[in-house]
Amino acid sequence: MARLSGQIVLSILMMRGFTPADTSLKDINGLNIRGVVGTSVKLPCLAVRRMLDDPTLIVWFQGNLTDPIYSLDRRGGGTGTHWSKAGGEKRMEFRLILAPERLGILTITQLRYRDQGVYRCRVDYQDTPSVHSSINLTVIVPPTEHLLLDKGGTVVNQTLLTNSLGDSISLQCTESGEIPRGKLEWTWNKRPLSELEDPRFTVVMKDVGNQSLSTIHIHNITRSDHESLISCGVRILDQLISSVQTTLSIILPPLGVKITKKPTDTIDSRTYLFECVSTGASPRSEYSWYLIDKSLDKRVRLQTGSSGMLNLTVERTFHGFTLVCGAFNPFLQDILLEDSLTLRVLYAPEVKLGYGAGIQASNIREGEDVYIECTETARPKSHTISFYKNGLEIEEDKTAGKIISSNILVIQAVTKEDAGQYQCYTENTVGRNFSNILWLTVKYVPVCAESVPDTIGLSIGDTKIISCPVISNPPNVTVHWFFNTSNEYKKYVNLPGMDNSGYQVKYTLRNKGDYGSLQCFGENSIGYQKSPCIFEIQPSGPPSVPENCSSLDPHPTQIKVVCSPGYDGGIQQTYSGELFEIGSDEEGETRLVRNLTTEKPVFTFYNLEPGTRFLVKIFSSNFKGISSTVKLKTTTIKETFRLPLLTKEETVDEVETEADTQDPRIHQENFERKFNKMFVYLGVIISCTSVCACVNMICGWRLYTWRQSLSLNRTSSGGSSPSSAHGRSTEEYTDDSVGTLSPNQLTSRRSGGHPWRMMVDGRTADMELTSVGGRLLQSPASSSTDITETQL
């Protein structure tokens, strides 16, 4: 406010054409400055002129008082001495400005009403006369009460809340106690109403005693008036002294609502987030979520509140339901805007397997056609449907009577082999599932459990209880027995000692005429057995020898032999296997190593020495006797890849049993044995290599000395060699089959077994050379020489 007063003073001075440098002006009077109680004001001393002579004393007076209220004494030099009247020293301060323009300003703080009046300033100069100036200070007292009221007389604070959209509102502005009396004026969004020229605004002014009252009427309130700023100010002497204001807040319904976050498809039992947003509501919007089942015309409220978020766990029953979001103003609940969407709920297949129409599950008979239907509920529809029997997928085979048509499995001419557990499997984009287990039970007439005729060996006087090996469904079977020989056909009924079903017969062989074919037929509620079960009654005796015996793939420590069973002699037989180790010679002695007795002709011998030859003897026996023996030669392989594999007839098994692979003692024993043998083989190889090297050196030296001795003998006989007379060198040898050979060629040909003709001292000798123990032995053919043995 003080700054504003100073600016006003300077502006007035400039309008009158006065400048501080004017030297002709003696007194300056008539300036008016306003101040508000409690603020500061600045009073200019216009007597300070721009001239060469500096002011020495500046004195301020108030009104007609002769005593100064403030002074600045510069007569002693420097910045001078300030003095103020008691009581005003803390509120008054004078500031002298000498450059660039001379100006003096007296500042009065904490302005009071009694400070109002005329202030005079006298400036004394050293060489020029004193200059006087005066200023009229007007002190304004603001209103003691300035209020904004609604039409009910309630004080309005920062916000005026109304729901009068389209109606009118009224506000009252009151003020009292100001000096001098001010004027009330209204502004709309900081613009005076006089500038708006809007016919919707009407203002009525009224004074009551020392109180001023102004009422504004605003007609036809619209949505655009929301959050408009209304203010009422007090203006005194063209100065705005006080102002009160409020913001118009209108209760507005929402303009729009939209579900902004929504999944395209939902999956059963999963939780999804939906978001609803509304616009245009004031002061706020609230939301209500609903599920609507249009088929039942039923609306279920899910959630209501200020949040537009909804977490919904979807159920498959929600498919086709309408999810609705409603937005409303809690102060205007009768106005509701809605947005909706239709839920599409997907889920994995739920499958049920059952028989087709007309199929009686408890009465399916062999030879009938069976229809098995796979029914599913799924969304979307499954893209894969398959059928399983006993855990294995069924492939369509029309030639075998298995037809798959969409979700139906057709079994044509069902047999007992088709009985079992059936399931169907379906899969869609959401998931997969198996159906329940459907048991297919097929009723059929009795049949033999084994189709191969059984042979029973009996001696005269023997008795045996024989059971008829029939199976059927239903299992309640009546069995009929028949005996057939070449000259007799008998039917046995009311068998002694057996139950009425006839499953078993007690057969006694009385004489040779009782040998033949014993047959049994079964009968159940489905029908009669078509082909009988046959037992051939034959004389009992020792079993025949096992057949087709062979050893399996070679193995270092195991031998496995497999045979086919021979005739058991009509009695249960057992099989025996004996393993013998063969000596170094083919005809050498054998030693029993292992023996086994089994119910099947399969023999496995473990923990054998690698690289060993064995003889296996196999035979069968029953209580009537022993069969003849089958012999088989085999061997275990050596534990090195450098050794050649044995022939197929001498190979052995490489199959490991579970006991071998799990017993750590066997693993440790095998490892130690292999480790020791490896060092033995390495020592043998090194020894053999050394011996061969020594033998080669000795043989080469002996051959050289022998040749030298032959040459010396020829030289000592004098003259030319007889062999030279025959046209041959003394170092040549004659072979009838290949001609003349050198000594080196003789060495390379000595293993061929040809007769050699040697020329020694003019004599010839036909001989055969064989090597035994590193010695070249002579077998004379027609020799006249004395050579009988040559040491190499």
Coordinates of C-alpha atoms in Angstrom, one line a residue, residues 321-667:
F321 CA -25.6 -62.9 -18.4
T322 CA -25.4 -59.2 -18.8
L323 CA -22.9 -57.4 -16.6
V324 CA -24.1 -53.8 -15.9
C325 CA -22.2 -50.8 -14.5
G326 CA -24.4 -47.9 -13.3
A327 CA -23.0 -44.5 -12.4
F328 CA -24.9 -42.0 -10.3
N329 CA -24.4 -38.9 -8.1
P330 CA -25.1 -39.9 -4.5
F331 CA -27.0 -36.6 -4.1
L332 CA -29.1 -37.3 -7.2
Q333 CA -29.7 -41.1 -6.9
D334 CA -32.8 -41.0 -9.1
I335 CA -30.5 -40.2 -12.1
L336 CA -28.6 -43.3 -13.2
L337 CA -26.5 -43.9 -16.3
E338 CA -25.5 -47.5 -17.3
D339 CA -23.2 -49.4 -19.6
S340 CA -23.3 -53.2 -20.0
L341 CA -21.6 -56.2 -21.7
T342 CA -22.6 -59.8 -22.3
L343 CA -20.4 -62.3 -20.6
R344 CA -19.0 -65.2 -22.6
V345 CA -17.7 -67.9 -20.3
L346 CA -15.4 -70.7 -21.6
Y347 CA -14.6 -73.9 -19.8
A348 CA -12.8 -77.2 -20.2
P349 CA -14.9 -80.2 -21.3
E350 CA -16.9 -82.2 -18.9
V351 CA -17.2 -85.7 -20.4
K352 CA -19.6 -88.6 -19.8
L353 CA -19.3 -91.9 -21.4
G354 CA -22.3 -94.2 -21.8
Y355 CA -24.0 -96.7 -24.1
G356 CA -26.1 -95.7 -27.0
A357 CA -29.9 -95.8 -27.1
G358 CA -31.3 -99.3 -26.9
I359 CA -28.1 -100.9 -25.5
Q360 CA -28.7 -102.9 -22.3
A361 CA -25.3 -102.8 -20.5
S362 CA -26.1 -105.9 -18.5
N363 CA -27.1 -108.0 -21.4
I364 CA -24.5 -107.5 -24.2
R365 CA -23.9 -110.7 -26.0
E366 CA -21.1 -111.8 -28.3
G367 CA -21.8 -111.0 -31.9
E368 CA -24.0 -108.0 -31.2
D369 CA -23.2 -104.4 -32.3
V370 CA -22.4 -102.0 -29.5
Y371 CA -22.6 -98.2 -29.6
I372 CA -20.6 -96.2 -27.0
E373 CA -21.4 -92.5 -26.9
C374 CA -19.2 -89.7 -25.6
T375 CA -21.3 -86.8 -24.3
E376 CA -19.6 -83.5 -23.4
T377 CA -20.5 -80.1 -22.1
A378 CA -17.8 -77.6 -23.2
R379 CA -17.3 -74.1 -24.5
P380 CA -16.0 -73.9 -27.1
K381 CA -16.8 -77.3 -28.5
S382 CA -13.9 -79.8 -28.3
H383 CA -11.7 -80.1 -31.4
T384 CA -10.4 -83.5 -30.3
I385 CA -12.4 -86.6 -29.3
S386 CA -10.8 -90.0 -28.9
F387 CA -11.6 -93.3 -27.2
Y388 CA -9.4 -95.5 -25.0
K389 CA -9.6 -99.1 -23.9
N390 CA -7.7 -100.2 -20.8
G391 CA -5.6 -97.0 -21.1
L392 CA -4.7 -97.5 -24.8
E393 CA -6.1 -95.3 -27.6
I394 CA -8.4 -97.1 -30.0
E395 CA -7.6 -96.6 -33.6
E396 CA -10.4 -96.8 -36.2
D397 CA -10.3 -100.1 -38.1
K398 CA -13.3 -100.7 -40.1
T399 CA -12.1 -104.1 -41.2
A400 CA -11.9 -105.1 -37.6
G401 CA -15.3 -103.7 -36.8
K402 CA -14.1 -100.6 -34.9
I403 CA -15.7 -97.4 -36.3
I404 CA -15.4 -93.9 -34.8
S405 CA -18.0 -91.4 -35.9
S406 CA -17.7 -88.0 -34.3
N407 CA -18.4 -88.8 -30.6
I408 CA -19.7 -92.4 -31.1
L409 CA -17.6 -95.6 -31.0
V410 CA -19.2 -98.5 -32.9
I411 CA -18.0 -102.1 -32.1
Q412 CA -19.4 -104.4 -34.7
A413 CA -19.9 -108.1 -33.8
V414 CA -18.5 -107.6 -30.3
T415 CA -16.4 -110.4 -28.9
K416 CA -15.2 -111.3 -25.4
E417 CA -11.8 -109.8 -26.3
D418 CA -13.6 -106.4 -26.6
A419 CA -14.6 -106.5 -22.9
G420 CA -12.7 -104.0 -20.6
Q421 CA -12.5 -100.4 -19.4
Y422 CA -13.5 -97.7 -21.9
Q423 CA -13.0 -94.0 -21.6
C424 CA -13.2 -91.1 -24.0
Y425 CA -10.9 -88.1 -24.1
T426 CA -11.8 -84.6 -25.3
E427 CA -9.9 -81.3 -25.6
N428 CA -10.7 -77.7 -26.4
T429 CA -8.8 -74.4 -26.3
V430 CA -9.4 -74.1 -22.5
G431 CA -8.4 -77.6 -21.3
R432 CA -8.7 -81.4 -21.6
N433 CA -10.4 -84.1 -19.7
F434 CA -11.1 -87.9 -19.5
S435 CA -14.6 -89.3 -19.0
N436 CA -15.7 -91.8 -16.5
I437 CA -14.8 -95.4 -16.9
L438 CA -17.3 -97.5 -18.7
W439 CA -17.1 -101.2 -18.1
L440 CA -18.0 -103.3 -21.2
T441 CA -19.1 -106.8 -20.2
V442 CA -19.7 -109.3 -23.0
K443 CA -21.7 -112.4 -22.4
Y444 CA -20.6 -115.4 -24.3
V445 CA -21.0 -119.2 -24.5
P446 CA -18.3 -121.3 -22.8
V447 CA -15.0 -121.6 -24.6
C448 CA -11.7 -123.4 -23.8
A449 CA -9.2 -121.3 -21.9
E450 CA -6.4 -122.8 -24.0
S451 CA -7.0 -123.9 -27.5
V452 CA -4.1 -126.4 -27.7
P453 CA -5.2 -129.9 -26.8
D454 CA -3.7 -131.2 -23.5
T455 CA -2.0 -134.5 -23.2
I456 CA -2.3 -136.5 -20.0
G457 CA -0.1 -139.5 -19.4
L458 CA -1.5 -142.3 -17.3
S459 CA -0.6 -145.9 -16.6
I460 CA -3.1 -148.7 -16.0
G461 CA -4.6 -148.3 -12.6
D462 CA -3.8 -144.6 -12.3
T463 CA -6.5 -142.1 -11.2
K464 CA -6.5 -138.4 -12.0
I465 CA -8.9 -135.6 -11.4
I466 CA -9.3 -133.6 -14.6
S467 CA -10.9 -130.1 -14.7
C468 CA -12.5 -128.7 -17.8
P469 CA -10.7 -125.5 -18.6
V470 CA -13.7 -123.5 -19.8
I471 CA -14.4 -119.8 -19.3
S472 CA -17.7 -118.0 -19.9
N473 CA -19.9 -115.1 -19.0
P474 CA -22.0 -115.6 -17.1
P475 CA -19.7 -118.0 -15.3
N476 CA -22.4 -120.5 -14.2
V477 CA -21.6 -123.4 -16.5
T478 CA -22.7 -127.0 -16.6
V479 CA -20.1 -129.3 -18.1
H480 CA -20.7 -132.5 -20.1
W481 CA -17.9 -135.0 -20.5
F482 CA -17.5 -137.5 -23.4
F483 CA -14.9 -140.1 -24.1
N484 CA -14.1 -141.3 -27.6
T485 CA -12.0 -144.2 -28.8
S486 CA -11.7 -145.8 -32.2
N487 CA -14.4 -148.3 -31.4
E488 CA -16.4 -146.7 -28.6
Y489 CA -18.3 -143.5 -27.8
K490 CA -19.3 -142.9 -24.3
K491 CA -21.0 -140.1 -22.3
Y492 CA -20.4 -139.8 -18.7
V493 CA -23.2 -138.5 -16.5
N494 CA -23.6 -138.3 -12.7
L495 CA -19.9 -138.5 -12.2
P496 CA -19.0 -140.0 -8.9
G497 CA -17.4 -137.8 -6.3
M498 CA -17.8 -134.6 -8.3
D499 CA -20.2 -131.7 -8.0
N500 CA -23.3 -131.3 -10.1
S501 CA -21.7 -128.6 -12.3
G502 CA -19.4 -131.3 -13.8
Y503 CA -16.3 -129.0 -13.8
Q504 CA -14.2 -131.9 -12.7
V505 CA -14.1 -135.6 -13.6
K506 CA -12.3 -138.4 -11.8
Y507 CA -10.7 -140.5 -14.4
T508 CA -9.4 -144.0 -13.7
L509 CA -7.4 -145.9 -16.4
R510 CA -8.6 -149.5 -16.1
N511 CA -7.2 -151.0 -19.3
K512 CA -5.7 -150.1 -22.6
G513 CA -9.1 -149.4 -24.0
D514 CA -9.4 -146.3 -21.8
Y515 CA -6.7 -144.5 -23.8
G516 CA -8.2 -142.1 -26.2
S517 CA -9.8 -138.6 -26.4
L518 CA -11.6 -137.1 -23.4
Q519 CA -13.8 -134.2 -24.3
C520 CA -15.8 -131.7 -22.3
F521 CA -18.5 -129.2 -23.4
G522 CA -19.8 -126.3 -21.4
E523 CA -23.3 -124.9 -21.2
N524 CA -24.5 -121.6 -19.7
S525 CA -27.6 -119.3 -20.1
I526 CA -26.2 -118.0 -23.4
G527 CA -25.8 -121.3 -25.1
Y528 CA -23.7 -124.4 -25.7
Q529 CA -20.0 -124.5 -26.3
K530 CA -19.2 -124.9 -30.0
S531 CA -15.8 -126.7 -29.8
P532 CA -15.0 -129.1 -27.0
C533 CA -11.9 -129.0 -24.8
I534 CA -9.9 -132.1 -25.6
F535 CA -7.6 -134.2 -23.4
E536 CA -5.5 -136.9 -25.1
I537 CA -5.1 -139.8 -22.6
Q538 CA -1.8 -141.5 -23.5
P539 CA 0.5 -143.9 -21.7
S540 CA 2.7 -142.0 -19.3
G541 CA 6.5 -142.2 -19.6
P542 CA 9.8 -140.3 -19.4
P543 CA 9.8 -136.9 -21.2
S544 CA 11.4 -136.3 -24.5
V545 CA 14.6 -134.3 -24.9
P546 CA 14.3 -130.4 -25.0
E547 CA 14.5 -129.0 -28.5
N548 CA 16.1 -126.1 -30.3
C549 CA 18.6 -125.3 -27.6
S550 CA 20.9 -122.4 -28.3
S551 CA 23.0 -119.9 -26.4
L552 CA 22.4 -116.2 -26.6
D553 CA 24.8 -113.2 -27.3
P554 CA 28.3 -113.5 -25.8
H555 CA 29.1 -112.1 -22.4
P556 CA 32.3 -112.1 -20.4
T557 CA 30.9 -113.7 -17.2
Q558 CA 27.5 -115.2 -18.1
I559 CA 26.1 -117.9 -20.3
K560 CA 22.4 -118.2 -21.1
V561 CA 20.8 -121.1 -22.9
V562 CA 17.2 -121.3 -24.1
C563 CA 15.4 -124.4 -25.3
S564 CA 11.9 -125.4 -26.4
P565 CA 10.1 -127.9 -24.3
G566 CA 9.6 -131.4 -25.6
Y567 CA 6.9 -133.9 -24.9
D568 CA 6.5 -134.1 -21.1
G569 CA 5.4 -137.8 -21.2
G570 CA 2.0 -136.9 -20.1
I571 CA 3.3 -135.8 -16.6
Q572 CA 4.6 -132.5 -15.4
Q573 CA 8.3 -132.3 -16.1
T574 CA 11.3 -130.3 -14.9
Y575 CA 14.4 -129.2 -16.7
S576 CA 18.0 -129.5 -15.6
G577 CA 21.2 -127.9 -17.0
E578 CA 24.8 -128.8 -16.2
L579 CA 27.8 -126.6 -17.0
F580 CA 31.2 -128.2 -17.5
E581 CA 34.5 -126.4 -18.1
I582 CA 36.4 -127.8 -21.0
G583 CA 40.2 -128.4 -20.7
S584 CA 42.8 -126.8 -23.0
D585 CA 42.5 -129.7 -25.4
E586 CA 39.3 -130.4 -27.3
E587 CA 39.3 -134.0 -26.0
G588 CA 40.5 -132.8 -22.6
E589 CA 38.8 -133.6 -19.3
T590 CA 35.8 -131.6 -18.2
R591 CA 34.9 -130.2 -14.8
L592 CA 31.4 -129.6 -13.5
V593 CA 31.0 -125.9 -12.7
R594 CA 27.3 -125.2 -12.2
N595 CA 24.0 -127.1 -12.3
L596 CA 20.4 -125.7 -12.4
T597 CA 16.9 -127.1 -12.2
T598 CA 14.0 -125.1 -13.5
E599 CA 10.4 -125.3 -14.5
K600 CA 11.1 -123.8 -17.9
P601 CA 13.9 -124.7 -20.3
V602 CA 15.8 -121.5 -19.7
F603 CA 19.2 -121.5 -18.0
T604 CA 21.5 -118.7 -16.9
F605 CA 24.9 -119.3 -15.4
Y606 CA 26.5 -116.3 -13.6
N607 CA 30.0 -115.3 -12.3
L608 CA 32.0 -117.3 -14.9
E609 CA 35.6 -116.8 -15.9
P610 CA 36.0 -114.7 -19.1
G611 CA 37.5 -116.4 -22.1
T612 CA 36.6 -119.9 -20.9
R613 CA 35.2 -122.8 -22.9
F614 CA 32.2 -124.7 -21.5
L615 CA 30.0 -127.7 -22.3
V616 CA 26.3 -127.5 -21.4
K617 CA 24.3 -130.6 -20.9
I618 CA 20.5 -130.2 -20.8
F619 CA 17.8 -132.8 -20.1
S620 CA 14.3 -133.0 -18.7
S621 CA 12.7 -135.4 -16.2
N622 CA 9.5 -136.5 -14.6
F623 CA 8.6 -139.1 -12.0
K624 CA 8.6 -141.7 -14.9
G625 CA 12.2 -141.1 -15.9
I626 CA 14.8 -138.9 -17.5
S627 CA 15.1 -137.8 -21.1
S628 CA 18.2 -138.1 -23.2
T629 CA 20.7 -135.3 -23.0
V630 CA 21.4 -132.5 -25.5
K631 CA 25.0 -131.1 -25.5
L632 CA 26.0 -127.6 -26.4
K633 CA 29.5 -126.0 -26.6
T634 CA 29.8 -122.4 -25.7
T635 CA 32.3 -119.9 -24.2
T636 CA 32.6 -116.6 -22.4
I637 CA 34.3 -113.8 -24.3
K638 CA 37.6 -112.2 -23.2
E639 CA 37.5 -108.8 -21.7
T640 CA 39.3 -106.9 -24.5
F641 CA 38.2 -105.4 -27.7
R642 CA 41.6 -106.4 -29.4
L643 CA 40.7 -110.1 -29.2
P644 CA 38.6 -111.6 -32.1
L645 CA 35.0 -112.5 -31.3
L646 CA 34.2 -116.2 -31.1
T647 CA 32.1 -117.9 -33.7
K648 CA 28.4 -118.0 -33.3
E649 CA 28.4 -121.6 -32.1
E650 CA 30.8 -120.6 -29.3
T651 CA 29.1 -117.3 -28.2
V652 CA 27.4 -116.8 -24.9
D653 CA 24.8 -114.6 -23.3
E654 CA 25.3 -110.9 -22.5
V655 CA 22.0 -110.5 -20.5
E656 CA 22.3 -109.2 -17.0
T657 CA 19.8 -110.1 -14.3
E658 CA 18.4 -107.7 -11.9
A659 CA 20.3 -109.4 -9.1
D660 CA 23.6 -108.7 -10.9
T661 CA 22.9 -105.0 -11.5
Q662 CA 21.8 -104.4 -7.9
D663 CA 24.3 -106.4 -5.9
P664 CA 27.4 -104.2 -5.1
R665 CA 29.5 -107.1 -4.1
I666 CA 29.2 -108.6 -7.6
H667 CA 30.2 -105.3 -9.1

